[in-house]
Amino acid sequence: MKNFNIILGLVLLGLTSLSVQSAEIRDYHKDVIGNDCKTCHDNGIKQFPSDESCLQCHDVDDLAKQTARSEEDKWQNPHNNLHYGKEVPCQECHGEHTPKEPLCSNCHTFKFDKHKG
Amino acid sequence: MSNIDLLGRRKFIAGLGIAAGAAMVAPAMAVSEKADGVKWDKEVEIVIIGSGFAGLAAAIEATRKGAKDIHMFEKMSYFGGNSAINGGLFAAPGTPMQKTEGVKDSVDRMVNDQLASGRGVADEGLLRHVASHAVEALQMTLDAGSEFHPYLQQLGGHSVARTYQTTVSCGAGITQPLFKECKRIGVNTHNRSKFEGFLVGAKGEVVGVKMRTNYHFGEDQPGKVLNIRAKRGVIMATGGFAQNVDLRMAQDPTLTADVGCTNAPGATGEGMYEMFRLGAIPTHLAYIQSGPWASPDEGGFGYVSNYSIFNLPHSMAVSRTTGKRFMNEIADRKTRADAELENRDEKGNPVPPLLITSFKDSKAHPNTEKVIKYNVGWKFDSVEELATHFGVPLAGLKAQIAEYNGYVKTGEDKQFGKNMTKAAGKYIEAPFTVVRLWPKVHYCQGGVKVNTKAEVADSFTGKSIPGLYAAGEVCGGIHGVSRLGSCSIPECMVMGMTAARSLMKV
């Protein structure tokens, strides 16, 4: 039991530091994340957030506009791309606790300077 | 947690093994079970596993034949499988564009080209079935809104020009319209859903599947396994295993993690192996094809692959150490991949050969600008500049260009017997566009044995496994030793449609 409490303590400590980290990656998330993991973790704390979770606040059409590229490179828009249109779930390229690479980098050398993982 | 070695991930994970193992709930491996006494979480009409060409075509065709409740499951977070990142090249005999361009072609001719490439072990019956229905499949893409370049291409190993390509030069030009069509007609689509095994009835028939929901590829989390009953049957459209280094090395030890791969990350083969466990016949697993048109300067299929496929007929491939040609640039894939792999230094290290094209001819392909812009290809104003950049012996290269241009003029390649039809008038002249070539693991010819009804044969009874259908790259034996380029999309789509037709007859 004692061991269990130590483990539980470590886990909780881990969760707290994780949420701090996630707010640091995107400081505009500070207000909504706070200490309430459930804001994003709508499937429960032990599960990844659902694909709809980020869409509570973000609109994919707006995101597509923000990341639009010139006509020649229009299909390199990560939020409206050649291969999957607007249907790539956010967590494919973005992680709040662990930075991620853009999906495109599997095959292409495109630069996404504002990509925050 | 998948137990699959994805490009050497295992070694990395091994270091974390004990700590990570204690912290996560390890899901059971994919294993089929008797359905007897199983509590069904869901009952549906048709289960389709995989969302590439085969799965999408099956869903649309089943709907056309009257199915009302189709559920398509995809392991990854996004739909389209490997099909969404392939070259978008579609071969068919007797198409409208062939009539316009005056190309004489037939089912027999296409099958004969494929049999030659298959080196004696291809399945003629299946090839004939696919070629006979390829135009129907092409029509399905057009009906859904796919757009194609207004010209035909003649790919390596094909005796005539019979290949359409989407205007975006990518399979997404087909998967995106087909996926939208699936949504429009009410196909239920589920992403992040990993196949975990079949549920089998008293007579060995497939009656359902175990499906892990909320699955995150490459990540560790429990998710939840649902037992899903499939009233009409299950269509396996799970693709190849080119991304599974353990599986491909078990077949061909030279295909280590050092060899690149053009496939989407999800091409890991679990669906195929689960069918083997059920009794399906493993066919031609060792025939794994590498694309001879890929570049070592980018990941995956990238931009160069399509650039090269378009340009090879009117380009010259040379060794960097000699400046001489070393292959017929439009021989079939295996011939070319083997020839490229011989380009090495004294220590055996790869020295990727060069594909040299006149810029004026290369730029007809939309990827040319991108290839240069993203530093995976180069433009040179003179042969001296080209030779200096890559350290190619200038005299050798100049002599080879002069010799090759003679073949362009006469229409006869005395070095390698290349069909010079598409090279007519296209001399190798400055300015040049150059890319480097190195094969990447591209396609698994092997898989489960199926018949022309897309039924999966059982190893021991020789009969079809009831309730189970397979289509696309997960099936084996069709192409034999080497698949011709642009023959996968018609196969995937025709066999997907075939599976749907078979299942709707039951």
Coordinates of C-alpha atoms in Angstrom, one line a residue:
Chain A
M1 CA 0.0 0.0 0.0
K2 CA 2.8 2.3 0.9
N3 CA 4.5 1.6 -2.4
F4 CA 1.2 2.3 -4.2
N5 CA 1.0 5.7 -2.5
I6 CA 4.5 6.5 -3.6
I7 CA 3.7 5.5 -7.1
L8 CA 0.4 7.5 -7.1
G9 CA 2.3 10.5 -5.7
L10 CA 4.9 10.2 -8.5
V11 CA 2.1 9.9 -11.1
L12 CA 0.3 12.9 -9.8
L13 CA 3.5 14.9 -9.7
G14 CA 4.1 13.8 -13.3
L15 CA 0.7 14.9 -14.4
T16 CA 1.1 18.3 -12.8
S17 CA 4.5 18.9 -14.5
L18 CA 3.0 17.6 -17.8
S19 CA 0.2 20.2 -17.7
V20 CA 2.7 22.9 -16.9
Q21 CA 4.8 21.8 -19.8
S22 CA 1.8 21.8 -22.2
A23 CA 0.9 25.4 -21.2
E24 CA 4.5 26.4 -21.9
I25 CA 4.5 25.0 -25.4
R26 CA 1.5 27.2 -26.3
D27 CA 1.1 30.0 -23.7
Y28 CA -2.4 30.8 -25.1
H29 CA -3.4 27.4 -23.7
K30 CA -2.7 28.5 -20.1
D31 CA -6.1 29.9 -19.5
V32 CA -8.0 26.9 -20.6
I33 CA -5.7 24.2 -19.3
G34 CA -5.2 25.4 -15.8
N35 CA -5.1 22.4 -13.6
D36 CA -8.1 20.8 -15.2
C37 CA -6.7 18.0 -17.4
K38 CA -10.3 17.1 -18.4
T39 CA -10.6 20.3 -20.5
C40 CA -8.7 18.4 -23.2
H41 CA -8.8 14.8 -22.0
D42 CA -12.4 14.2 -22.8
N43 CA -11.9 10.4 -23.0
G44 CA -10.5 10.2 -19.4
I45 CA -7.1 11.1 -18.0
K46 CA -5.5 7.9 -19.0
Q47 CA -6.5 8.2 -22.6
F48 CA -5.5 10.5 -25.3
P49 CA -8.0 13.3 -26.0
S50 CA -10.5 12.5 -28.7
D51 CA -10.0 13.9 -32.2
E52 CA -12.8 16.3 -31.6
S53 CA -11.2 17.7 -28.4
C54 CA -9.1 20.5 -30.0
L55 CA -12.1 21.4 -32.1
Q56 CA -13.9 22.7 -29.1
C57 CA -11.9 25.9 -29.5
H58 CA -10.3 25.6 -32.9
D59 CA -12.0 25.7 -36.3
V60 CA -10.3 23.7 -39.1
D61 CA -11.4 26.2 -41.8
D62 CA -9.8 29.1 -39.8
L63 CA -6.7 27.1 -39.3
A64 CA -6.6 26.3 -43.0
K65 CA -6.8 30.0 -43.8
Q66 CA -4.0 30.8 -41.4
T67 CA -1.6 28.3 -42.9
A68 CA -2.6 28.8 -46.5
R69 CA 0.3 28.9 -49.0
S70 CA 0.6 30.4 -52.5
E71 CA -1.3 28.8 -55.4
E72 CA 1.8 26.9 -56.5
D73 CA 2.2 25.4 -53.0
K74 CA -1.4 25.3 -52.0
W75 CA -1.5 21.6 -51.3
Q76 CA 1.3 22.0 -48.7
N77 CA -1.2 23.5 -46.3
P78 CA -1.0 21.2 -43.3
H79 CA -4.7 22.0 -42.4
N80 CA -5.9 21.4 -46.0
N81 CA -3.4 19.2 -47.8
L82 CA -3.3 17.1 -50.9
H83 CA -3.3 13.7 -49.3
Y84 CA -6.0 14.0 -46.5
G85 CA -7.7 17.4 -47.1
K86 CA -8.9 18.8 -43.8
E87 CA -9.2 15.4 -42.2
V88 CA -5.9 15.0 -40.4
P89 CA -6.6 14.9 -36.6
C90 CA -4.7 17.6 -34.7
Q91 CA -2.8 15.1 -32.6
E92 CA -1.1 13.6 -35.7
C93 CA 1.2 16.6 -35.8
H94 CA 0.7 18.4 -32.5
G95 CA 1.3 17.1 -29.0
E96 CA 0.8 19.2 -25.9
H97 CA 3.1 17.1 -23.7
T98 CA 5.4 15.7 -26.4
P99 CA 6.5 17.8 -29.4
K100 CA 5.8 16.1 -32.7
E101 CA 7.0 16.3 -36.3
P102 CA 4.6 17.4 -39.0
L103 CA 3.1 14.4 -40.8
C104 CA 4.5 15.7 -44.1
S105 CA 8.1 15.2 -43.0
N106 CA 7.6 11.5 -43.5
C107 CA 8.1 12.1 -47.2
H108 CA 8.8 15.8 -47.8
T109 CA 11.4 18.4 -47.0
F110 CA 8.8 21.3 -46.5
K111 CA 9.6 23.9 -43.8
F112 CA 6.9 24.8 -41.3
D113 CA 8.6 27.6 -39.4
K114 CA 5.7 28.3 -37.0
H115 CA 5.1 24.6 -36.2
K116 CA 5.3 24.1 -32.4
G117 CA 5.2 20.4 -32.3
Chain B
M1 CA 1.0 -1.2 -28.0
S2 CA 1.9 -2.8 -31.2
N3 CA 4.6 -5.5 -31.0
I4 CA 5.8 -4.6 -34.5
D5 CA 9.3 -3.3 -35.2
L6 CA 8.8 -0.1 -37.1
L7 CA 12.0 0.8 -38.8
G8 CA 14.1 -0.2 -35.8
R9 CA 12.0 1.3 -33.1
R10 CA 12.3 -1.8 -31.1
K11 CA 15.9 -1.1 -30.2
F12 CA 14.9 2.3 -28.9
I13 CA 12.0 0.9 -26.9
A14 CA 14.0 -2.0 -25.5
G15 CA 15.9 0.5 -23.3
L16 CA 12.7 1.8 -21.8
G17 CA 11.2 -1.7 -21.7
I18 CA 10.9 -2.4 -18.0
A19 CA 9.7 1.0 -16.9
A20 CA 7.3 1.5 -19.7
G21 CA 6.0 -2.0 -19.4
A22 CA 5.0 -1.5 -15.8
A23 CA 3.3 1.7 -16.5
M24 CA 1.1 0.7 -19.4
V25 CA -1.7 -1.8 -19.9
A26 CA -0.4 -4.2 -22.5
P27 CA -3.2 -5.2 -24.9
A28 CA -3.3 -8.8 -26.1
M29 CA -1.8 -9.7 -29.4
A30 CA -4.1 -10.0 -32.3
V31 CA -5.6 -13.5 -32.1
S32 CA -8.8 -14.9 -33.5
E33 CA -11.3 -16.6 -31.2
K34 CA -14.4 -18.8 -31.4
A35 CA -17.4 -16.6 -31.5
D36 CA -19.3 -19.1 -29.3
G37 CA -20.6 -17.2 -26.2
V38 CA -19.1 -13.9 -27.3
K39 CA -21.0 -10.8 -26.2
W40 CA -21.5 -8.7 -29.3
D41 CA -21.0 -5.0 -28.8
K42 CA -22.3 -4.1 -32.3
E43 CA -23.9 -5.8 -35.2
V44 CA -23.4 -4.5 -38.7
E45 CA -24.0 -5.6 -42.3
I46 CA -20.5 -5.4 -43.7
V47 CA -17.1 -4.9 -42.1
I48 CA -14.3 -3.4 -44.3
I49 CA -10.8 -3.2 -42.7
G50 CA -8.6 -0.6 -44.3
S51 CA -9.5 2.6 -46.2
G52 CA -7.2 2.6 -49.3
F53 CA -8.3 2.0 -52.9
A54 CA -9.6 -1.6 -52.2
G55 CA -11.6 -0.7 -49.1
L56 CA -13.1 2.5 -50.6
A57 CA -14.0 0.7 -53.9
A58 CA -15.6 -2.1 -51.9
A59 CA -17.7 0.2 -49.8
I60 CA -19.0 2.1 -52.9
E61 CA -19.7 -1.0 -54.9
A62 CA -21.5 -2.7 -51.9
T63 CA -23.7 0.3 -51.6
R64 CA -24.5 0.2 -55.3
K65 CA -25.5 -3.4 -54.8
G66 CA -27.9 -2.5 -52.0
A67 CA -25.9 -2.7 -48.8
K68 CA -27.2 -0.3 -46.2
D69 CA -25.0 -0.6 -43.2
I70 CA -21.3 -0.7 -44.1
H71 CA -18.6 0.0 -41.6
M72 CA -15.0 0.9 -42.7
F73 CA -12.3 0.7 -40.1
E74 CA -8.9 2.4 -40.3
K75 CA -6.0 1.8 -37.9
M76 CA -4.4 5.2 -38.5
S77 CA -5.8 8.6 -37.5
Y78 CA -6.3 9.6 -41.1
F79 CA -8.0 7.7 -44.0
G80 CA -6.6 6.5 -47.3
G81 CA -3.8 4.1 -46.3
N82 CA -0.9 3.8 -48.6
S83 CA -3.1 4.7 -51.5
A84 CA -3.3 8.3 -50.4
I85 CA 0.4 8.8 -50.9
N86 CA 1.1 6.7 -54.0
G87 CA 1.7 7.9 -57.5
G88 CA -1.9 7.9 -58.7
L89 CA -1.0 5.9 -61.8
F90 CA -3.8 3.7 -63.2
A91 CA -3.3 1.3 -66.1
A92 CA -6.2 0.0 -68.1
P93 CA -6.6 -1.6 -71.6
G94 CA -9.1 -0.2 -74.1
T95 CA -9.7 3.2 -72.5
P96 CA -11.2 6.3 -74.1
M97 CA -7.8 8.1 -74.0
Q98 CA -6.1 5.2 -75.8
K99 CA -8.8 5.5 -78.6
T100 CA -8.0 9.3 -78.8
E101 CA -4.3 8.7 -79.0
G102 CA -4.6 5.8 -81.4
V103 CA -3.0 3.2 -79.0
K104 CA -3.9 -0.4 -79.9
D105 CA -4.4 -2.3 -76.7
S106 CA -6.3 -5.2 -75.3
V107 CA -6.9 -7.3 -72.1
D108 CA -4.6 -9.9 -73.6
R109 CA -1.8 -7.5 -74.3
M110 CA -1.9 -6.1 -70.8
V111 CA -2.0 -9.5 -69.2
N112 CA 0.9 -10.7 -71.4
D113 CA 3.0 -7.7 -70.3
Q114 CA 2.3 -8.5 -66.7
L115 CA 3.0 -12.2 -67.2
A116 CA 6.4 -11.4 -68.6
S117 CA 7.2 -9.2 -65.6
G118 CA 5.9 -11.9 -63.3
R119 CA 8.6 -14.3 -64.5
G120 CA 6.4 -17.4 -64.8
V121 CA 4.7 -17.4 -61.4
A122 CA 2.0 -14.7 -61.8
D123 CA -1.7 -15.7 -61.6
E124 CA -3.0 -15.4 -65.1
G125 CA -6.6 -15.8 -64.1
L126 CA -6.5 -13.0 -61.6
L127 CA -4.6 -10.7 -63.9
R128 CA -7.2 -11.4 -66.6
H129 CA -10.0 -10.7 -64.2
V130 CA -8.5 -7.4 -63.1
A131 CA -7.6 -6.3 -66.7
S132 CA -11.1 -7.2 -67.9
H133 CA -12.7 -4.9 -65.2
A134 CA -10.1 -2.2 -65.1
V135 CA -12.1 0.3 -67.2
E136 CA -15.1 -0.1 -64.8
A137 CA -12.9 0.8 -61.9
L138 CA -11.5 3.8 -63.8
Q139 CA -15.1 4.8 -64.4
M140 CA -15.8 4.6 -60.7
T141 CA -13.0 7.1 -60.0
L142 CA -14.3 9.4 -62.7
D143 CA -17.9 9.2 -61.3
A144 CA -16.5 10.2 -57.9
G145 CA -14.8 13.2 -59.4
S146 CA -11.2 12.1 -60.0
E147 CA -9.3 14.2 -62.6
F148 CA -6.5 12.9 -64.8
H149 CA -3.7 14.4 -66.8
P150 CA -4.7 14.7 -70.5
Y151 CA -2.0 12.3 -71.7
L152 CA -1.2 8.6 -71.4
Q153 CA 2.2 7.4 -70.0
Q154 CA 4.0 4.2 -71.0
L155 CA 5.6 2.8 -67.8
G156 CA 8.5 0.4 -67.5
G157 CA 7.6 -3.1 -68.7
H158 CA 4.4 -2.0 -70.6
S159 CA 4.4 -2.6 -74.3
V160 CA 2.1 0.4 -75.0
A161 CA 1.0 3.6 -73.3
R162 CA -1.9 2.7 -71.1
T163 CA -1.4 4.6 -67.9
Y164 CA -3.6 7.4 -66.6
Q165 CA -2.4 9.6 -63.8
T166 CA -4.3 12.0 -61.6
T167 CA -3.7 15.7 -62.2
V168 CA -2.2 15.9 -58.7
S169 CA 0.1 13.0 -59.6
C170 CA -0.9 11.2 -56.5
G171 CA -3.3 8.5 -55.4
A172 CA -5.0 11.1 -53.2
G173 CA -6.5 12.3 -56.5
I174 CA -8.5 9.1 -56.2
T175 CA -8.8 8.4 -52.5
Q176 CA -10.1 11.8 -51.6
P177 CA -13.0 11.7 -54.1
L178 CA -13.8 8.1 -53.2
F179 CA -13.7 8.9 -49.5
K180 CA -16.0 11.9 -50.0
E181 CA -18.3 9.6 -52.0
C182 CA -18.3 7.1 -49.2
K183 CA -19.3 9.8 -46.7
R184 CA -22.0 11.1 -49.2
I185 CA -23.6 7.6 -49.6
G186 CA -23.6 7.0 -45.9
V187 CA -20.7 4.5 -45.3
N188 CA -19.8 4.6 -41.6
T189 CA -16.1 5.4 -41.3
H190 CA -14.1 4.8 -38.2
N191 CA -10.5 6.0 -37.8
R192 CA -8.1 4.9 -34.9
S193 CA -9.6 1.4 -35.1
K194 CA -7.2 -1.5 -35.0
F195 CA -8.1 -4.9 -36.1
E196 CA -7.4 -7.4 -33.3
G197 CA -8.6 -10.7 -34.7
F198 CA -11.5 -12.6 -36.2
L199 CA -14.4 -14.1 -34.4
V200 CA -15.1 -17.5 -35.9
G201 CA -18.3 -19.6 -36.0
A202 CA -18.7 -23.3 -35.4
K203 CA -17.8 -24.2 -39.1
G204 CA -14.7 -22.1 -39.2
E205 CA -16.6 -19.2 -40.9
V206 CA -15.8 -15.6 -40.1
V207 CA -18.7 -14.1 -38.3
G208 CA -17.1 -10.9 -36.9
V209 CA -14.0 -9.1 -35.8
K210 CA -12.4 -7.8 -32.6
M211 CA -11.7 -4.1 -33.1
R212 CA -9.7 -1.9 -30.7
T213 CA -11.2 1.6 -30.7
N214 CA -9.4 4.8 -29.7
Y215 CA -6.1 3.3 -31.0
H216 CA -3.2 5.6 -31.4
F217 CA -0.6 4.2 -33.7
G218 CA 2.9 4.0 -32.2
E219 CA 1.6 5.1 -28.8
D220 CA 0.7 3.2 -25.7
Q221 CA -2.8 3.4 -24.4
P222 CA -5.4 0.8 -23.7
G223 CA -8.3 1.8 -25.8
K224 CA -11.2 -0.6 -25.8
V225 CA -11.9 -3.8 -27.7
L226 CA -15.3 -4.2 -29.3
N227 CA -16.8 -7.5 -30.6
I228 CA -18.4 -6.6 -33.9
R229 CA -20.7 -9.0 -35.7
A230 CA -20.6 -8.8 -39.5
K231 CA -23.8 -10.2 -40.9
R232 CA -22.7 -10.5 -44.5
G233 CA -19.0 -10.8 -44.1
V234 CA -15.6 -9.2 -43.6
I235 CA -13.5 -7.6 -46.4
M236 CA -9.8 -7.4 -45.5
A237 CA -8.2 -4.5 -47.4
T238 CA -5.3 -3.9 -45.1
G239 CA -2.5 -3.5 -47.6
G240 CA 1.1 -4.7 -47.6
F241 CA 3.9 -5.0 -45.0
A242 CA 6.7 -2.9 -46.5
Q243 CA 7.0 -0.8 -43.3
N244 CA 7.4 -3.9 -41.1
V245 CA 11.2 -4.4 -41.1
D246 CA 11.0 -7.7 -39.2
L247 CA 8.5 -9.2 -41.6
R248 CA 10.3 -8.0 -44.8
M249 CA 13.7 -9.1 -43.5
A250 CA 12.3 -12.5 -42.7
Q251 CA 11.6 -12.8 -46.5
D252 CA 14.6 -10.8 -47.8
P253 CA 17.4 -10.2 -45.4
T254 CA 18.8 -7.4 -47.6
L255 CA 15.8 -5.2 -46.9
T256 CA 17.1 -3.9 -43.6
A257 CA 16.0 -0.7 -41.8
D258 CA 18.8 1.1 -43.9
V259 CA 16.7 0.6 -47.0
G260 CA 14.1 3.4 -47.4
C261 CA 10.4 2.7 -47.9
T262 CA 7.8 4.6 -49.9
N263 CA 4.9 3.3 -47.9
A264 CA 2.6 5.0 -45.3
P265 CA 3.6 4.1 -41.8
G266 CA 0.6 1.8 -41.3
A267 CA 1.7 -0.8 -43.9
T268 CA 2.7 -3.3 -41.2
G269 CA 0.9 -6.5 -42.1
E270 CA -1.0 -7.6 -39.0
G271 CA -4.2 -8.2 -41.0
M272 CA -2.4 -10.5 -43.4
Y273 CA -0.8 -12.5 -40.6
E274 CA -4.0 -12.9 -38.8
M275 CA -5.5 -14.4 -42.0
F276 CA -2.6 -16.8 -42.1
R277 CA -3.3 -17.8 -38.5
L278 CA -6.9 -18.5 -39.6
G279 CA -5.7 -20.8 -42.4
A280 CA -5.1 -18.6 -45.4
I281 CA -2.4 -19.7 -47.8
P282 CA 0.8 -17.6 -47.7
T283 CA 1.7 -16.8 -51.3
H284 CA 4.9 -15.3 -52.8
L285 CA 5.8 -13.4 -49.6
A286 CA 9.5 -13.1 -50.6
Y287 CA 8.7 -11.1 -53.7
I288 CA 9.0 -7.6 -52.3
Q289 CA 9.5 -4.9 -54.9
S290 CA 11.7 -1.8 -54.6
G291 CA 10.9 1.3 -56.6
P292 CA 13.8 2.1 -58.9
W293 CA 12.7 5.7 -59.4
A294 CA 13.0 6.8 -55.7
S295 CA 15.5 9.3 -54.4
P296 CA 17.8 9.0 -51.3
D297 CA 17.5 12.8 -50.9
E298 CA 13.9 12.7 -49.4
G299 CA 11.8 10.4 -47.3
G300 CA 9.0 8.1 -48.5
F301 CA 7.6 8.4 -52.0
G302 CA 8.3 12.2 -52.0
Y303 CA 8.4 14.3 -55.1
V304 CA 11.2 12.6 -57.1
S305 CA 9.4 9.3 -57.6
N306 CA 6.7 10.7 -59.9
Y307 CA 9.2 13.0 -61.5
S308 CA 11.4 10.1 -62.4
I309 CA 8.5 7.8 -63.5
F310 CA 7.5 10.5 -66.0
N311 CA 11.0 11.4 -67.2
L312 CA 12.7 8.0 -67.4
P313 CA 11.5 7.2 -70.9
H314 CA 13.4 10.3 -72.3
S315 CA 16.2 10.4 -69.8
M316 CA 19.6 8.8 -69.3
A317 CA 20.6 7.1 -66.1
V318 CA 24.4 7.0 -65.5
S319 CA 26.8 5.7 -63.0
R320 CA 28.6 8.4 -61.1
T321 CA 31.9 6.6 -61.2
T322 CA 32.0 6.1 -65.0
G323 CA 29.5 8.5 -66.5
K324 CA 28.2 5.5 -68.4
R325 CA 24.7 4.1 -68.6
F326 CA 24.1 0.9 -66.7
M327 CA 20.5 -0.1 -67.5
N328 CA 17.5 0.2 -69.8
E329 CA 15.8 3.2 -68.1
I330 CA 12.3 1.7 -68.7
A331 CA 13.0 -2.0 -68.0
D332 CA 10.7 -3.5 -65.4
R333 CA 11.1 -2.5 -61.8
K334 CA 13.2 -5.4 -60.5
T335 CA 15.6 -5.3 -63.4
R336 CA 16.2 -1.6 -62.7
A337 CA 16.3 -1.8 -58.9
D338 CA 18.9 -4.6 -59.1
A339 CA 21.0 -2.6 -61.6
E340 CA 20.9 0.5 -59.4
L341 CA 21.9 -1.4 -56.3
E342 CA 25.2 -2.4 -58.0
N343 CA 26.3 1.3 -58.0
R344 CA 28.8 1.1 -55.1
D345 CA 32.3 2.2 -54.3
E346 CA 35.2 -0.2 -53.5
K347 CA 34.0 -0.5 -49.9
G348 CA 30.5 -1.4 -51.0
N349 CA 29.0 1.9 -50.0
P350 CA 26.1 3.1 -52.1
V351 CA 26.9 5.6 -54.9
P352 CA 23.4 6.5 -56.1
P353 CA 23.4 6.9 -59.9
L354 CA 22.1 10.0 -61.7
L355 CA 19.1 10.5 -63.8
I356 CA 19.9 13.2 -66.4
T357 CA 17.1 14.9 -68.4
S358 CA 17.0 18.0 -70.6
F359 CA 15.3 20.7 -68.5
K360 CA 13.0 21.5 -71.4
D361 CA 11.7 18.0 -71.4
S362 CA 11.6 17.4 -67.7
K363 CA 9.6 20.6 -67.0
A364 CA 6.6 19.1 -68.7
H365 CA 6.0 17.3 -65.4
P366 CA 4.6 19.5 -62.6
N367 CA 7.0 18.1 -60.0
T368 CA 10.1 19.4 -61.7
E369 CA 9.9 22.9 -60.2
K370 CA 9.3 21.3 -56.7
V371 CA 12.1 18.9 -57.1
I372 CA 14.5 21.8 -57.7
K373 CA 12.9 24.1 -55.1
Y374 CA 13.1 21.5 -52.3
N375 CA 16.7 20.5 -53.0
V376 CA 15.9 16.9 -54.0
G377 CA 17.0 17.6 -57.6
W378 CA 19.3 20.1 -59.4
K379 CA 19.5 22.2 -62.5
F380 CA 22.8 22.6 -64.4
D381 CA 23.5 24.9 -67.3
S382 CA 26.4 22.8 -68.7
V383 CA 27.7 19.3 -68.7
E384 CA 30.9 20.6 -67.0
E385 CA 28.9 22.0 -64.1
L386 CA 27.0 18.8 -63.8
A387 CA 30.1 16.6 -63.8
T388 CA 31.9 18.8 -61.3
H389 CA 29.0 18.8 -58.9
F390 CA 28.8 15.0 -58.7
G391 CA 32.4 14.2 -59.4
V392 CA 31.5 12.3 -62.6
P393 CA 34.4 11.8 -65.1
L394 CA 33.7 14.5 -67.7
A395 CA 35.1 12.7 -70.8
G396 CA 33.1 9.5 -70.1
L397 CA 29.9 11.5 -69.5
K398 CA 30.3 13.5 -72.7
A399 CA 30.9 10.4 -74.7
Q400 CA 27.8 8.7 -73.3
I401 CA 25.6 11.7 -74.0
A402 CA 26.8 11.8 -77.6
E403 CA 26.2 8.0 -77.9
Y404 CA 22.8 8.2 -76.4
N405 CA 21.7 11.1 -78.5
G406 CA 22.6 8.9 -81.5
Y407 CA 20.0 6.4 -80.3
V408 CA 17.5 9.2 -79.9
K409 CA 18.1 10.0 -83.5
T410 CA 18.0 6.4 -84.9
G411 CA 15.3 5.2 -82.5
E412 CA 17.4 2.2 -81.6
D413 CA 19.2 1.8 -78.3
K414 CA 22.2 -0.4 -79.0
Q415 CA 23.4 -0.4 -75.4
F416 CA 20.3 -1.7 -73.6
G417 CA 17.5 -2.1 -76.1
K418 CA 15.3 0.6 -74.5
N419 CA 12.1 1.4 -76.4
M420 CA 12.9 4.9 -77.7
T421 CA 9.4 5.8 -78.8
K422 CA 8.8 8.3 -76.0
A423 CA 12.4 9.6 -76.4
A424 CA 11.9 10.6 -80.0
G425 CA 13.3 14.1 -80.6
K426 CA 14.2 14.5 -76.9
Y427 CA 18.0 14.9 -77.0
I428 CA 20.0 15.1 -73.8
E429 CA 21.0 18.8 -74.0
A430 CA 21.9 21.6 -71.5
P431 CA 20.4 22.9 -69.4
F432 CA 19.9 19.6 -67.5
T433 CA 17.8 18.5 -64.6
V434 CA 19.3 15.8 -62.4
V435 CA 18.1 13.7 -59.5
R436 CA 19.8 10.8 -57.7
L437 CA 18.2 7.4 -57.9
W438 CA 18.1 4.7 -55.2
P439 CA 15.5 2.0 -54.8
K440 CA 13.0 2.1 -51.9
V441 CA 10.9 -0.8 -50.7
H442 CA 7.6 -0.2 -52.4
Y443 CA 5.2 -3.1 -52.8
C444 CA 4.7 -6.6 -51.4
Q445 CA 3.7 -8.9 -54.2
G446 CA 3.0 -11.6 -51.6
G447 CA 0.0 -12.0 -49.3
V448 CA -3.0 -14.3 -48.9
K449 CA -4.2 -16.4 -51.8
V450 CA -7.6 -15.3 -53.3
N451 CA -9.7 -16.4 -56.2
T452 CA -11.5 -14.2 -58.8
K453 CA -14.4 -13.8 -56.4
A454 CA -12.0 -12.2 -53.8
E455 CA -12.6 -15.2 -51.5
V456 CA -9.7 -16.3 -49.3
A457 CA -8.5 -19.9 -49.8
D458 CA -7.9 -22.2 -46.8
S459 CA -4.5 -24.0 -46.6
F460 CA -5.9 -27.3 -45.5
T461 CA -9.3 -27.7 -47.1
G462 CA -8.5 -25.8 -50.4
K463 CA -11.9 -24.3 -50.1
S464 CA -12.8 -20.6 -49.4
I465 CA -13.0 -19.5 -45.8
P466 CA -16.7 -18.5 -45.5
G467 CA -17.4 -14.9 -44.6
L468 CA -13.9 -13.7 -45.5
Y469 CA -12.9 -11.7 -48.5
A470 CA -9.6 -9.9 -49.3
A471 CA -8.6 -7.3 -51.8
G472 CA -5.6 -5.2 -52.7
E473 CA -2.0 -5.5 -51.7
V474 CA -2.8 -7.9 -48.8
C475 CA -3.4 -10.5 -51.4
G476 CA -0.5 -12.4 -53.0
G477 CA 0.4 -14.3 -56.1
I478 CA -1.3 -12.1 -58.6
H479 CA 1.8 -10.3 -60.0
G480 CA 4.4 -12.9 -59.4
V481 CA 8.0 -11.8 -59.1
S482 CA 7.6 -8.2 -60.1
R483 CA 4.6 -6.0 -60.4
L484 CA 4.4 -3.5 -63.3
G485 CA 3.9 0.1 -62.4
S486 CA 0.3 1.4 -62.4
C487 CA -1.1 -2.1 -62.1
S488 CA -1.8 -1.9 -58.4
I489 CA -4.6 0.7 -58.4
P490 CA -6.7 -1.3 -61.0
E491 CA -6.1 -4.4 -59.0
C492 CA -7.0 -2.9 -55.6
M493 CA -10.2 -1.3 -57.0
V494 CA -11.3 -4.2 -59.2
M495 CA -10.8 -6.7 -56.4
G496 CA -12.5 -4.4 -53.8
M497 CA -15.5 -4.2 -56.2
T498 CA -15.3 -7.9 -56.7
A499 CA -15.3 -8.6 -53.0
A500 CA -18.4 -6.4 -52.6
R501 CA -20.2 -8.1 -55.5
S502 CA -19.4 -11.6 -54.0
L503 CA -20.5 -10.6 -50.6
M504 CA -23.8 -9.0 -51.8
K505 CA -24.7 -12.3 -53.7
V506 CA -24.5 -14.3 -50.5

